[in-house]
mmCIF file of C-alpha atoms in Angstrom:
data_model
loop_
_atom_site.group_PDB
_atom_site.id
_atom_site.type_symbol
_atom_site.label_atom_id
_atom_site.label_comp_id
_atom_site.label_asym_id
_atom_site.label_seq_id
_atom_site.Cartn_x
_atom_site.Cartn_y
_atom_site.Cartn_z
ATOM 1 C CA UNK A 26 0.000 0.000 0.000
ATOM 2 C CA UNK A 27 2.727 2.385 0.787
ATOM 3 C CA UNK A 28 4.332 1.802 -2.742
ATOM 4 C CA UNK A 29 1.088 2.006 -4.548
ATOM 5 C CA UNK A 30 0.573 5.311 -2.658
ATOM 6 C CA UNK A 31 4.321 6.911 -3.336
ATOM 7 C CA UNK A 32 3.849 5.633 -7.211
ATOM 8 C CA UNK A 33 0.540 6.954 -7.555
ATOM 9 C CA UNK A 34 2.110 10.408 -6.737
ATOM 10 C CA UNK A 35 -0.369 10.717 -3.776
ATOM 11 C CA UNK A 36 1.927 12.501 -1.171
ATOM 12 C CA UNK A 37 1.410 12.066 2.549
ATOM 13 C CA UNK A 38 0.440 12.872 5.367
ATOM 14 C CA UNK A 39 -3.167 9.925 4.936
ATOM 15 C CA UNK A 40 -6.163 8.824 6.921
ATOM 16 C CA UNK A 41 -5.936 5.317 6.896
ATOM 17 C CA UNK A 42 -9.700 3.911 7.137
ATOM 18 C CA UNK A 43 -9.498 0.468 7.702
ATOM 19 C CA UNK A 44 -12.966 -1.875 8.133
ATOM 20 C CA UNK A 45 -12.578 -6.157 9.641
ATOM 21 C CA UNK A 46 -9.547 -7.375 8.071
ATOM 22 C CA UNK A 47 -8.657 -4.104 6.696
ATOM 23 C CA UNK A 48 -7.867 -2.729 10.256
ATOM 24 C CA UNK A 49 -5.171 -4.764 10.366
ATOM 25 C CA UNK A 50 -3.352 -3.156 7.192
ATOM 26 C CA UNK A 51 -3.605 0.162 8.181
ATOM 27 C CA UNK A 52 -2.246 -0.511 11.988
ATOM 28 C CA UNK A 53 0.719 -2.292 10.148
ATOM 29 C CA UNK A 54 0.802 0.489 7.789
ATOM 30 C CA UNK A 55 1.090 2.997 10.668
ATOM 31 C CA UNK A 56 3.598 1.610 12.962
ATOM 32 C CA UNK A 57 5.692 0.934 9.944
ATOM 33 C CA UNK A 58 5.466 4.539 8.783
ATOM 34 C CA UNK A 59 3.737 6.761 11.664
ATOM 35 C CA UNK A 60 5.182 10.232 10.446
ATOM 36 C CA UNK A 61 3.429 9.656 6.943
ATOM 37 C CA UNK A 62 -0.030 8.984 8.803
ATOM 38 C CA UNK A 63 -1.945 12.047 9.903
ATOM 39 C CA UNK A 64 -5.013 9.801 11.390
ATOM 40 C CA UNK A 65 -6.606 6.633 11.853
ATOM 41 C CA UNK A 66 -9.961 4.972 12.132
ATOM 42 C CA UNK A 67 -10.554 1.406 12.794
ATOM 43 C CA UNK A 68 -13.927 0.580 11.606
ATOM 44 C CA UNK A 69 -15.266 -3.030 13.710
ATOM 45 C CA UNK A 70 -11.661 -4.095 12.699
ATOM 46 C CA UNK A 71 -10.704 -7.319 13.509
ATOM 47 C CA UNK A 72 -8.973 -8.810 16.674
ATOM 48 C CA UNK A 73 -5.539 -9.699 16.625
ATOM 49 C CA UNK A 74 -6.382 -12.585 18.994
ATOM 50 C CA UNK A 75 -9.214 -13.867 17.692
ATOM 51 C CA UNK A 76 -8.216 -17.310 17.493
ATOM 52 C CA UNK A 77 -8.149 -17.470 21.451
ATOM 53 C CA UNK A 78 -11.544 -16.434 22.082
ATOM 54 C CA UNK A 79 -14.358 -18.014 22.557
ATOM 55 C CA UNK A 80 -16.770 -17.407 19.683
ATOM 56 C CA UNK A 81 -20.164 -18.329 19.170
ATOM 57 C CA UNK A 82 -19.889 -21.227 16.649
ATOM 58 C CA UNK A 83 -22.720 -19.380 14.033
ATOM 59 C CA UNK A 84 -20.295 -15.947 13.902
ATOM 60 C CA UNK A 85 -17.404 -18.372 12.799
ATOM 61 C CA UNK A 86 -16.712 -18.625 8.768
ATOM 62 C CA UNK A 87 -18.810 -21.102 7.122
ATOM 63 C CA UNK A 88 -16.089 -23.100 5.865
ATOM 64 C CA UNK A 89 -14.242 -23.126 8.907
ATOM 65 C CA UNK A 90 -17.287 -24.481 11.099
ATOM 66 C CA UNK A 91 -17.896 -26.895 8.177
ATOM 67 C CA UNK A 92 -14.351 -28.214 6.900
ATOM 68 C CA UNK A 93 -11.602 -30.073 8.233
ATOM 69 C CA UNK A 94 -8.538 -28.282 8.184
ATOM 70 C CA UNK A 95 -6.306 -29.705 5.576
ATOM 71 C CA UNK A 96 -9.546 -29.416 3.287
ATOM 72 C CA UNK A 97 -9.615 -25.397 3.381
ATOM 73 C CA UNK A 98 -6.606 -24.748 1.766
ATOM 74 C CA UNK A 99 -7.768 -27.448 -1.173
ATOM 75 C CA UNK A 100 -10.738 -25.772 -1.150
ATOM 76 C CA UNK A 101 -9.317 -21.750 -1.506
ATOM 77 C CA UNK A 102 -7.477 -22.962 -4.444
ATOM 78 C CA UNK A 103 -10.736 -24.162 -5.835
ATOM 79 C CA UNK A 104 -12.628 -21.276 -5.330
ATOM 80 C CA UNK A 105 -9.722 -19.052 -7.195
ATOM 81 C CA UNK A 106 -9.316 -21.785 -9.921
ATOM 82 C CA UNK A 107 -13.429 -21.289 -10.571
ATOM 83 C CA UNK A 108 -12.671 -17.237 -10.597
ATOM 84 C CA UNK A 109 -10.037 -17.625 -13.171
ATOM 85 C CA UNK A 110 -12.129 -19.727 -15.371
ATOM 86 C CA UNK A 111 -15.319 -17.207 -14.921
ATOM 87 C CA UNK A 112 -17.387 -20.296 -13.447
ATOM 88 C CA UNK A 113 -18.656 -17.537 -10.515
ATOM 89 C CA UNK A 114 -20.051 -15.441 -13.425
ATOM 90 C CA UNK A 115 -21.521 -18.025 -15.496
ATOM 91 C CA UNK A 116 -23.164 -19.598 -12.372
ATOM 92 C CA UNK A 117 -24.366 -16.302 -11.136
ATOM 93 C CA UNK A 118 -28.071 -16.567 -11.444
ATOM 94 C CA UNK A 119 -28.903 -14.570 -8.153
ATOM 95 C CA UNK A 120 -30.721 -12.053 -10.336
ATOM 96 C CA UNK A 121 -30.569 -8.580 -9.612
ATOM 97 C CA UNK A 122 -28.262 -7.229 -6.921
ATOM 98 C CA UNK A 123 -30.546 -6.012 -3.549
ATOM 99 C CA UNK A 124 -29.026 -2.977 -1.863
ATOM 100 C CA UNK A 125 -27.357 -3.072 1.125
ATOM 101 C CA UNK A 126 -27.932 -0.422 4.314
ATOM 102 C CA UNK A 127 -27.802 2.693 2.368
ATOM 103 C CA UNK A 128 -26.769 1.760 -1.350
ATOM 104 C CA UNK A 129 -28.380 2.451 -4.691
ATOM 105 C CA UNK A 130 -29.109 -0.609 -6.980
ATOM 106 C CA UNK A 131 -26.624 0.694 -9.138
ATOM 107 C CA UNK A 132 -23.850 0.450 -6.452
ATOM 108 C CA UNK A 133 -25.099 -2.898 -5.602
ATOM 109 C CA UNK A 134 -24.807 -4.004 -9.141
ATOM 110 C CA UNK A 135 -21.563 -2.593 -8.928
ATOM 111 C CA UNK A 136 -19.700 -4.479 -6.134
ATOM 112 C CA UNK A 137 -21.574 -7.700 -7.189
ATOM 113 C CA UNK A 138 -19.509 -7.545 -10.284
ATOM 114 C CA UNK A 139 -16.341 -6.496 -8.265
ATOM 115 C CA UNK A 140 -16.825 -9.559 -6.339
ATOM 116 C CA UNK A 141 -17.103 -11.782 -9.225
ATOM 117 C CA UNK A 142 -13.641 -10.169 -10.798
ATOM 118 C CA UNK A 143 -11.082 -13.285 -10.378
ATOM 119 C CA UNK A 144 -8.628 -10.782 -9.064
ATOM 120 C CA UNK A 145 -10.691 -9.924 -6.759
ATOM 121 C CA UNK A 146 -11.299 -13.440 -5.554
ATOM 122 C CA UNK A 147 -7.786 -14.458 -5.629
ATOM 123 C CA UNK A 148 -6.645 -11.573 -3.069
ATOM 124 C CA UNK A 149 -9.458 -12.389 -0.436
ATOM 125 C CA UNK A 150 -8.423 -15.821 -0.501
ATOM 126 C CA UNK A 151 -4.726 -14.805 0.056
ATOM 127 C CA UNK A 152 -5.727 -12.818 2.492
ATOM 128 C CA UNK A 153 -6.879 -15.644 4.569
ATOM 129 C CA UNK A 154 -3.815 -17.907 3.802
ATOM 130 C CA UNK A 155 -1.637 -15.301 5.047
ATOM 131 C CA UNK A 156 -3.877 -14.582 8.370
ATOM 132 C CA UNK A 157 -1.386 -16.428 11.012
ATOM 133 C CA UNK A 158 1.260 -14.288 9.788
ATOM 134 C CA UNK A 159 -0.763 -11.282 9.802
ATOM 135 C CA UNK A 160 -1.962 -11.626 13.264
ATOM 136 C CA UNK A 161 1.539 -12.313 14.836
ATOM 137 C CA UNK A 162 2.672 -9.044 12.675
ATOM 138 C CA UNK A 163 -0.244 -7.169 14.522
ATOM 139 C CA UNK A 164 0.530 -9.091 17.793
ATOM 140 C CA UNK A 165 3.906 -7.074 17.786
ATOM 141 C CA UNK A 166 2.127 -3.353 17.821
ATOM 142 C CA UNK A 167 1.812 -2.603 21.385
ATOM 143 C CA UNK A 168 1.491 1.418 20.840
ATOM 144 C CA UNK A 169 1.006 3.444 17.624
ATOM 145 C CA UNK A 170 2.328 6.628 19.791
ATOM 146 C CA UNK A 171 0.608 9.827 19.388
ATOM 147 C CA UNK A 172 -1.636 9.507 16.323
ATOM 148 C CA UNK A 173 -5.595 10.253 16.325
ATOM 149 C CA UNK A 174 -7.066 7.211 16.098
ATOM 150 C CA UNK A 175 -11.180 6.547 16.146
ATOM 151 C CA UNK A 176 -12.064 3.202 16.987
ATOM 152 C CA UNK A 177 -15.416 2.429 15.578
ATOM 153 C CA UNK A 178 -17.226 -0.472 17.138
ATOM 154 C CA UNK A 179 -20.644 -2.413 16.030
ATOM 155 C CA UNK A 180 -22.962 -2.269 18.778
ATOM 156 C CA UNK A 181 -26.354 -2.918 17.445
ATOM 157 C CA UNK A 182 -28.425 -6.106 19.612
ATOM 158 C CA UNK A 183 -27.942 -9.269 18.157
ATOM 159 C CA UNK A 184 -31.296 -10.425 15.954
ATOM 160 C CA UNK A 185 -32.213 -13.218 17.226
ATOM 161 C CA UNK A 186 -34.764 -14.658 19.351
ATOM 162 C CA UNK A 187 -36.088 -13.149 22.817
ATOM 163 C CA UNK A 188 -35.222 -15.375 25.581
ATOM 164 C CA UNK A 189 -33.322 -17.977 23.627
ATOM 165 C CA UNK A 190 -30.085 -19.699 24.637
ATOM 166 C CA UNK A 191 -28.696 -17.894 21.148
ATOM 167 C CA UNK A 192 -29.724 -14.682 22.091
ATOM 168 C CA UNK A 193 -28.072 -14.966 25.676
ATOM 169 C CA UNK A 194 -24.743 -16.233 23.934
ATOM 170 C CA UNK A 195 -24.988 -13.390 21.321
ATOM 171 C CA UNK A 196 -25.299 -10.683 23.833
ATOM 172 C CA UNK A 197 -22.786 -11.802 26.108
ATOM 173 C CA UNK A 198 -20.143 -12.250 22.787
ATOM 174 C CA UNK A 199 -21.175 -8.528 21.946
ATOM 175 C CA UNK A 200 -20.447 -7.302 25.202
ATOM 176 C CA UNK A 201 -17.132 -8.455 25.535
ATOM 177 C CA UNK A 202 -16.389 -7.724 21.637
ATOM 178 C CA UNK A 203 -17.395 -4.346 22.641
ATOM 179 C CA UNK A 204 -15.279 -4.172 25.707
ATOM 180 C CA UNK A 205 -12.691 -6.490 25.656
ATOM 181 C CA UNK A 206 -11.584 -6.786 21.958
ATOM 182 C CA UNK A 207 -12.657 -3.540 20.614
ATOM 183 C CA UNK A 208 -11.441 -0.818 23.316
ATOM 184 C CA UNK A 209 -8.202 -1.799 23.609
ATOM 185 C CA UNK A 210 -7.186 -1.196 20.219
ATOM 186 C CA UNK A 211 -8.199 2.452 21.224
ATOM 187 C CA UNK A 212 -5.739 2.564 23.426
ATOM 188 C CA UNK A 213 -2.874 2.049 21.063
ATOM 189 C CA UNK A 214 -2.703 5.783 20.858
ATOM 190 C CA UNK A 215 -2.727 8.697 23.576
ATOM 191 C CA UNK A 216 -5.274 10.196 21.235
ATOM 192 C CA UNK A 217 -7.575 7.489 20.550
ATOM 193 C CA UNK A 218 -11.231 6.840 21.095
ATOM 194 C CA UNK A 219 -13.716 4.403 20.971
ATOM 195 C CA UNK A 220 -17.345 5.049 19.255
ATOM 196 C CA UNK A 221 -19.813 2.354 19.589
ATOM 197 C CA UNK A 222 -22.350 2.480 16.391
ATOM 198 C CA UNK A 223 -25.687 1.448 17.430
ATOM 199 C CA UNK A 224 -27.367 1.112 14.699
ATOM 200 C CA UNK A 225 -25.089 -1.253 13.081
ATOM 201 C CA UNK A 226 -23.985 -4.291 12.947
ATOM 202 C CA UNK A 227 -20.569 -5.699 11.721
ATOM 203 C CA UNK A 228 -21.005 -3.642 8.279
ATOM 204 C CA UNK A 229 -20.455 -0.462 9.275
ATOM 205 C CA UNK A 230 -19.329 0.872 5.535
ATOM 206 C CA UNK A 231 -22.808 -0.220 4.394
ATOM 207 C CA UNK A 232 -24.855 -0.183 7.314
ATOM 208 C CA UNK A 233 -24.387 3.235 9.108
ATOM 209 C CA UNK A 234 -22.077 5.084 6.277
ATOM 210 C CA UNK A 235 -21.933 8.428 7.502
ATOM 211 C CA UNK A 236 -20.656 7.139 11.103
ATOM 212 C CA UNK A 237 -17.366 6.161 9.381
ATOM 213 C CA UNK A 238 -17.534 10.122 7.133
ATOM 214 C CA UNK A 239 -18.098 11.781 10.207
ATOM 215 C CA UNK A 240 -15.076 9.979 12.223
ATOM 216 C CA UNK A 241 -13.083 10.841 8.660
ATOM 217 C CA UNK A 242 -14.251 14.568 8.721
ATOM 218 C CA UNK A 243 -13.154 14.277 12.695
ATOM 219 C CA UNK A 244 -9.530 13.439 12.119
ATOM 220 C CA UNK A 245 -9.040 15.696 9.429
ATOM 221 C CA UNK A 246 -10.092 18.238 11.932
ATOM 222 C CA UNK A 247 -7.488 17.039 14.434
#
Protein backbone atom coordinates (compact mmCIF):
# COMPACT_ATOMS: atom_id res chain seq x y z
CA UNK A 1 0.00 0.00 0.00
CA UNK A 2 2.73 2.39 0.79
CA UNK A 3 4.33 1.80 -2.74
CA UNK A 4 1.09 2.01 -4.55
CA UNK A 5 0.57 5.31 -2.66
CA UNK A 6 4.32 6.91 -3.34
CA UNK A 7 3.85 5.63 -7.21
CA UNK A 8 0.54 6.95 -7.56
CA UNK A 9 2.11 10.41 -6.74
CA UNK A 10 -0.37 10.72 -3.78
CA UNK A 11 1.93 12.50 -1.17
CA UNK A 12 1.41 12.07 2.55
CA UNK A 13 0.44 12.87 5.37
CA UNK A 14 -3.17 9.92 4.94
CA UNK A 15 -6.16 8.82 6.92
CA UNK A 16 -5.94 5.32 6.90
CA UNK A 17 -9.70 3.91 7.14
CA UNK A 18 -9.50 0.47 7.70
CA UNK A 19 -12.97 -1.87 8.13
CA UNK A 20 -12.58 -6.16 9.64
CA UNK A 21 -9.55 -7.38 8.07
CA UNK A 22 -8.66 -4.10 6.70
CA UNK A 23 -7.87 -2.73 10.26
CA UNK A 24 -5.17 -4.76 10.37
CA UNK A 25 -3.35 -3.16 7.19
CA UNK A 26 -3.60 0.16 8.18
CA UNK A 27 -2.25 -0.51 11.99
CA UNK A 28 0.72 -2.29 10.15
CA UNK A 29 0.80 0.49 7.79
CA UNK A 30 1.09 3.00 10.67
CA UNK A 31 3.60 1.61 12.96
CA UNK A 32 5.69 0.93 9.94
CA UNK A 33 5.47 4.54 8.78
CA UNK A 34 3.74 6.76 11.66
CA UNK A 35 5.18 10.23 10.45
CA UNK A 36 3.43 9.66 6.94
CA UNK A 37 -0.03 8.98 8.80
CA UNK A 38 -1.95 12.05 9.90
CA UNK A 39 -5.01 9.80 11.39
CA UNK A 40 -6.61 6.63 11.85
CA UNK A 41 -9.96 4.97 12.13
CA UNK A 42 -10.55 1.41 12.79
CA UNK A 43 -13.93 0.58 11.61
CA UNK A 44 -15.27 -3.03 13.71
CA UNK A 45 -11.66 -4.10 12.70
CA UNK A 46 -10.70 -7.32 13.51
CA UNK A 47 -8.97 -8.81 16.67
CA UNK A 48 -5.54 -9.70 16.62
CA UNK A 49 -6.38 -12.59 18.99
CA UNK A 50 -9.21 -13.87 17.69
CA UNK A 51 -8.22 -17.31 17.49
CA UNK A 52 -8.15 -17.47 21.45
CA UNK A 53 -11.54 -16.43 22.08
CA UNK A 54 -14.36 -18.01 22.56
CA UNK A 55 -16.77 -17.41 19.68
CA UNK A 56 -20.16 -18.33 19.17
CA UNK A 57 -19.89 -21.23 16.65
CA UNK A 58 -22.72 -19.38 14.03
CA UNK A 59 -20.29 -15.95 13.90
CA UNK A 60 -17.40 -18.37 12.80
CA UNK A 61 -16.71 -18.62 8.77
CA UNK A 62 -18.81 -21.10 7.12
CA UNK A 63 -16.09 -23.10 5.87
CA UNK A 64 -14.24 -23.13 8.91
CA UNK A 65 -17.29 -24.48 11.10
CA UNK A 66 -17.90 -26.89 8.18
CA UNK A 67 -14.35 -28.21 6.90
CA UNK A 68 -11.60 -30.07 8.23
CA UNK A 69 -8.54 -28.28 8.18
CA UNK A 70 -6.31 -29.70 5.58
CA UNK A 71 -9.55 -29.42 3.29
CA UNK A 72 -9.61 -25.40 3.38
CA UNK A 73 -6.61 -24.75 1.77
CA UNK A 74 -7.77 -27.45 -1.17
CA UNK A 75 -10.74 -25.77 -1.15
CA UNK A 76 -9.32 -21.75 -1.51
CA UNK A 77 -7.48 -22.96 -4.44
CA UNK A 78 -10.74 -24.16 -5.83
CA UNK A 79 -12.63 -21.28 -5.33
CA UNK A 80 -9.72 -19.05 -7.19
CA UNK A 81 -9.32 -21.78 -9.92
CA UNK A 82 -13.43 -21.29 -10.57
CA UNK A 83 -12.67 -17.24 -10.60
CA UNK A 84 -10.04 -17.63 -13.17
CA UNK A 85 -12.13 -19.73 -15.37
CA UNK A 86 -15.32 -17.21 -14.92
CA UNK A 87 -17.39 -20.30 -13.45
CA UNK A 88 -18.66 -17.54 -10.51
CA UNK A 89 -20.05 -15.44 -13.43
CA UNK A 90 -21.52 -18.03 -15.50
CA UNK A 91 -23.16 -19.60 -12.37
CA UNK A 92 -24.37 -16.30 -11.14
CA UNK A 93 -28.07 -16.57 -11.44
CA UNK A 94 -28.90 -14.57 -8.15
CA UNK A 95 -30.72 -12.05 -10.34
CA UNK A 96 -30.57 -8.58 -9.61
CA UNK A 97 -28.26 -7.23 -6.92
CA UNK A 98 -30.55 -6.01 -3.55
CA UNK A 99 -29.03 -2.98 -1.86
CA UNK A 100 -27.36 -3.07 1.13
CA UNK A 101 -27.93 -0.42 4.31
CA UNK A 102 -27.80 2.69 2.37
CA UNK A 103 -26.77 1.76 -1.35
CA UNK A 104 -28.38 2.45 -4.69
CA UNK A 105 -29.11 -0.61 -6.98
CA UNK A 106 -26.62 0.69 -9.14
CA UNK A 107 -23.85 0.45 -6.45
CA UNK A 108 -25.10 -2.90 -5.60
CA UNK A 109 -24.81 -4.00 -9.14
CA UNK A 110 -21.56 -2.59 -8.93
CA UNK A 111 -19.70 -4.48 -6.13
CA UNK A 112 -21.57 -7.70 -7.19
CA UNK A 113 -19.51 -7.54 -10.28
CA UNK A 114 -16.34 -6.50 -8.27
CA UNK A 115 -16.83 -9.56 -6.34
CA UNK A 116 -17.10 -11.78 -9.23
CA UNK A 117 -13.64 -10.17 -10.80
CA UNK A 118 -11.08 -13.29 -10.38
CA UNK A 119 -8.63 -10.78 -9.06
CA UNK A 120 -10.69 -9.92 -6.76
CA UNK A 121 -11.30 -13.44 -5.55
CA UNK A 122 -7.79 -14.46 -5.63
CA UNK A 123 -6.65 -11.57 -3.07
CA UNK A 124 -9.46 -12.39 -0.44
CA UNK A 125 -8.42 -15.82 -0.50
CA UNK A 126 -4.73 -14.80 0.06
CA UNK A 127 -5.73 -12.82 2.49
CA UNK A 128 -6.88 -15.64 4.57
CA UNK A 129 -3.81 -17.91 3.80
CA UNK A 130 -1.64 -15.30 5.05
CA UNK A 131 -3.88 -14.58 8.37
CA UNK A 132 -1.39 -16.43 11.01
CA UNK A 133 1.26 -14.29 9.79
CA UNK A 134 -0.76 -11.28 9.80
CA UNK A 135 -1.96 -11.63 13.26
CA UNK A 136 1.54 -12.31 14.84
CA UNK A 137 2.67 -9.04 12.67
CA UNK A 138 -0.24 -7.17 14.52
CA UNK A 139 0.53 -9.09 17.79
CA UNK A 140 3.91 -7.07 17.79
CA UNK A 141 2.13 -3.35 17.82
CA UNK A 142 1.81 -2.60 21.38
CA UNK A 143 1.49 1.42 20.84
CA UNK A 144 1.01 3.44 17.62
CA UNK A 145 2.33 6.63 19.79
CA UNK A 146 0.61 9.83 19.39
CA UNK A 147 -1.64 9.51 16.32
CA UNK A 148 -5.60 10.25 16.32
CA UNK A 149 -7.07 7.21 16.10
CA UNK A 150 -11.18 6.55 16.15
CA UNK A 151 -12.06 3.20 16.99
CA UNK A 152 -15.42 2.43 15.58
CA UNK A 153 -17.23 -0.47 17.14
CA UNK A 154 -20.64 -2.41 16.03
CA UNK A 155 -22.96 -2.27 18.78
CA UNK A 156 -26.35 -2.92 17.44
CA UNK A 157 -28.42 -6.11 19.61
CA UNK A 158 -27.94 -9.27 18.16
CA UNK A 159 -31.30 -10.42 15.95
CA UNK A 160 -32.21 -13.22 17.23
CA UNK A 161 -34.76 -14.66 19.35
CA UNK A 162 -36.09 -13.15 22.82
CA UNK A 163 -35.22 -15.38 25.58
CA UNK A 164 -33.32 -17.98 23.63
CA UNK A 165 -30.08 -19.70 24.64
CA UNK A 166 -28.70 -17.89 21.15
CA UNK A 167 -29.72 -14.68 22.09
CA UNK A 168 -28.07 -14.97 25.68
CA UNK A 169 -24.74 -16.23 23.93
CA UNK A 170 -24.99 -13.39 21.32
CA UNK A 171 -25.30 -10.68 23.83
CA UNK A 172 -22.79 -11.80 26.11
CA UNK A 173 -20.14 -12.25 22.79
CA UNK A 174 -21.17 -8.53 21.95
CA UNK A 175 -20.45 -7.30 25.20
CA UNK A 176 -17.13 -8.45 25.54
CA UNK A 177 -16.39 -7.72 21.64
CA UNK A 178 -17.40 -4.35 22.64
CA UNK A 179 -15.28 -4.17 25.71
CA UNK A 180 -12.69 -6.49 25.66
CA UNK A 181 -11.58 -6.79 21.96
CA UNK A 182 -12.66 -3.54 20.61
CA UNK A 183 -11.44 -0.82 23.32
CA UNK A 184 -8.20 -1.80 23.61
CA UNK A 185 -7.19 -1.20 20.22
CA UNK A 186 -8.20 2.45 21.22
CA UNK A 187 -5.74 2.56 23.43
CA UNK A 188 -2.87 2.05 21.06
CA UNK A 189 -2.70 5.78 20.86
CA UNK A 190 -2.73 8.70 23.58
CA UNK A 191 -5.27 10.20 21.24
CA UNK A 192 -7.57 7.49 20.55
CA UNK A 193 -11.23 6.84 21.09
CA UNK A 194 -13.72 4.40 20.97
CA UNK A 195 -17.35 5.05 19.26
CA UNK A 196 -19.81 2.35 19.59
CA UNK A 197 -22.35 2.48 16.39
CA UNK A 198 -25.69 1.45 17.43
CA UNK A 199 -27.37 1.11 14.70
CA UNK A 200 -25.09 -1.25 13.08
CA UNK A 201 -23.98 -4.29 12.95
CA UNK A 202 -20.57 -5.70 11.72
CA UNK A 203 -21.01 -3.64 8.28
CA UNK A 204 -20.45 -0.46 9.27
CA UNK A 205 -19.33 0.87 5.53
CA UNK A 206 -22.81 -0.22 4.39
CA UNK A 207 -24.86 -0.18 7.31
CA UNK A 208 -24.39 3.24 9.11
CA UNK A 209 -22.08 5.08 6.28
CA UNK A 210 -21.93 8.43 7.50
CA UNK A 211 -20.66 7.14 11.10
CA UNK A 212 -17.37 6.16 9.38
CA UNK A 213 -17.53 10.12 7.13
CA UNK A 214 -18.10 11.78 10.21
CA UNK A 215 -15.08 9.98 12.22
CA UNK A 216 -13.08 10.84 8.66
CA UNK A 217 -14.25 14.57 8.72
CA UNK A 218 -13.15 14.28 12.70
CA UNK A 219 -9.53 13.44 12.12
CA UNK A 220 -9.04 15.70 9.43
CA UNK A 221 -10.09 18.24 11.93
CA UNK A 222 -7.49 17.04 14.43
Amino acid sequence: MHALLHAAGIAPPYVLVGHSFGGFNVRLFAANYPKEVAGLALVDSAYEREDSIEMPVELRAPVKRLLPGPLIDLAARAYVLCGYLGLMRAFDDAGPARPEGQMTVEQANRLRALRMEPTFIAATIQEGRVRAETLSEVRAIHSLGHIPMIVLTAGREPNTREGSIMRSRYVAFQQAWIQEYQAPMARLSTRGRQIIVGNSGHAVPVEAPFAVVDAVHELVGR
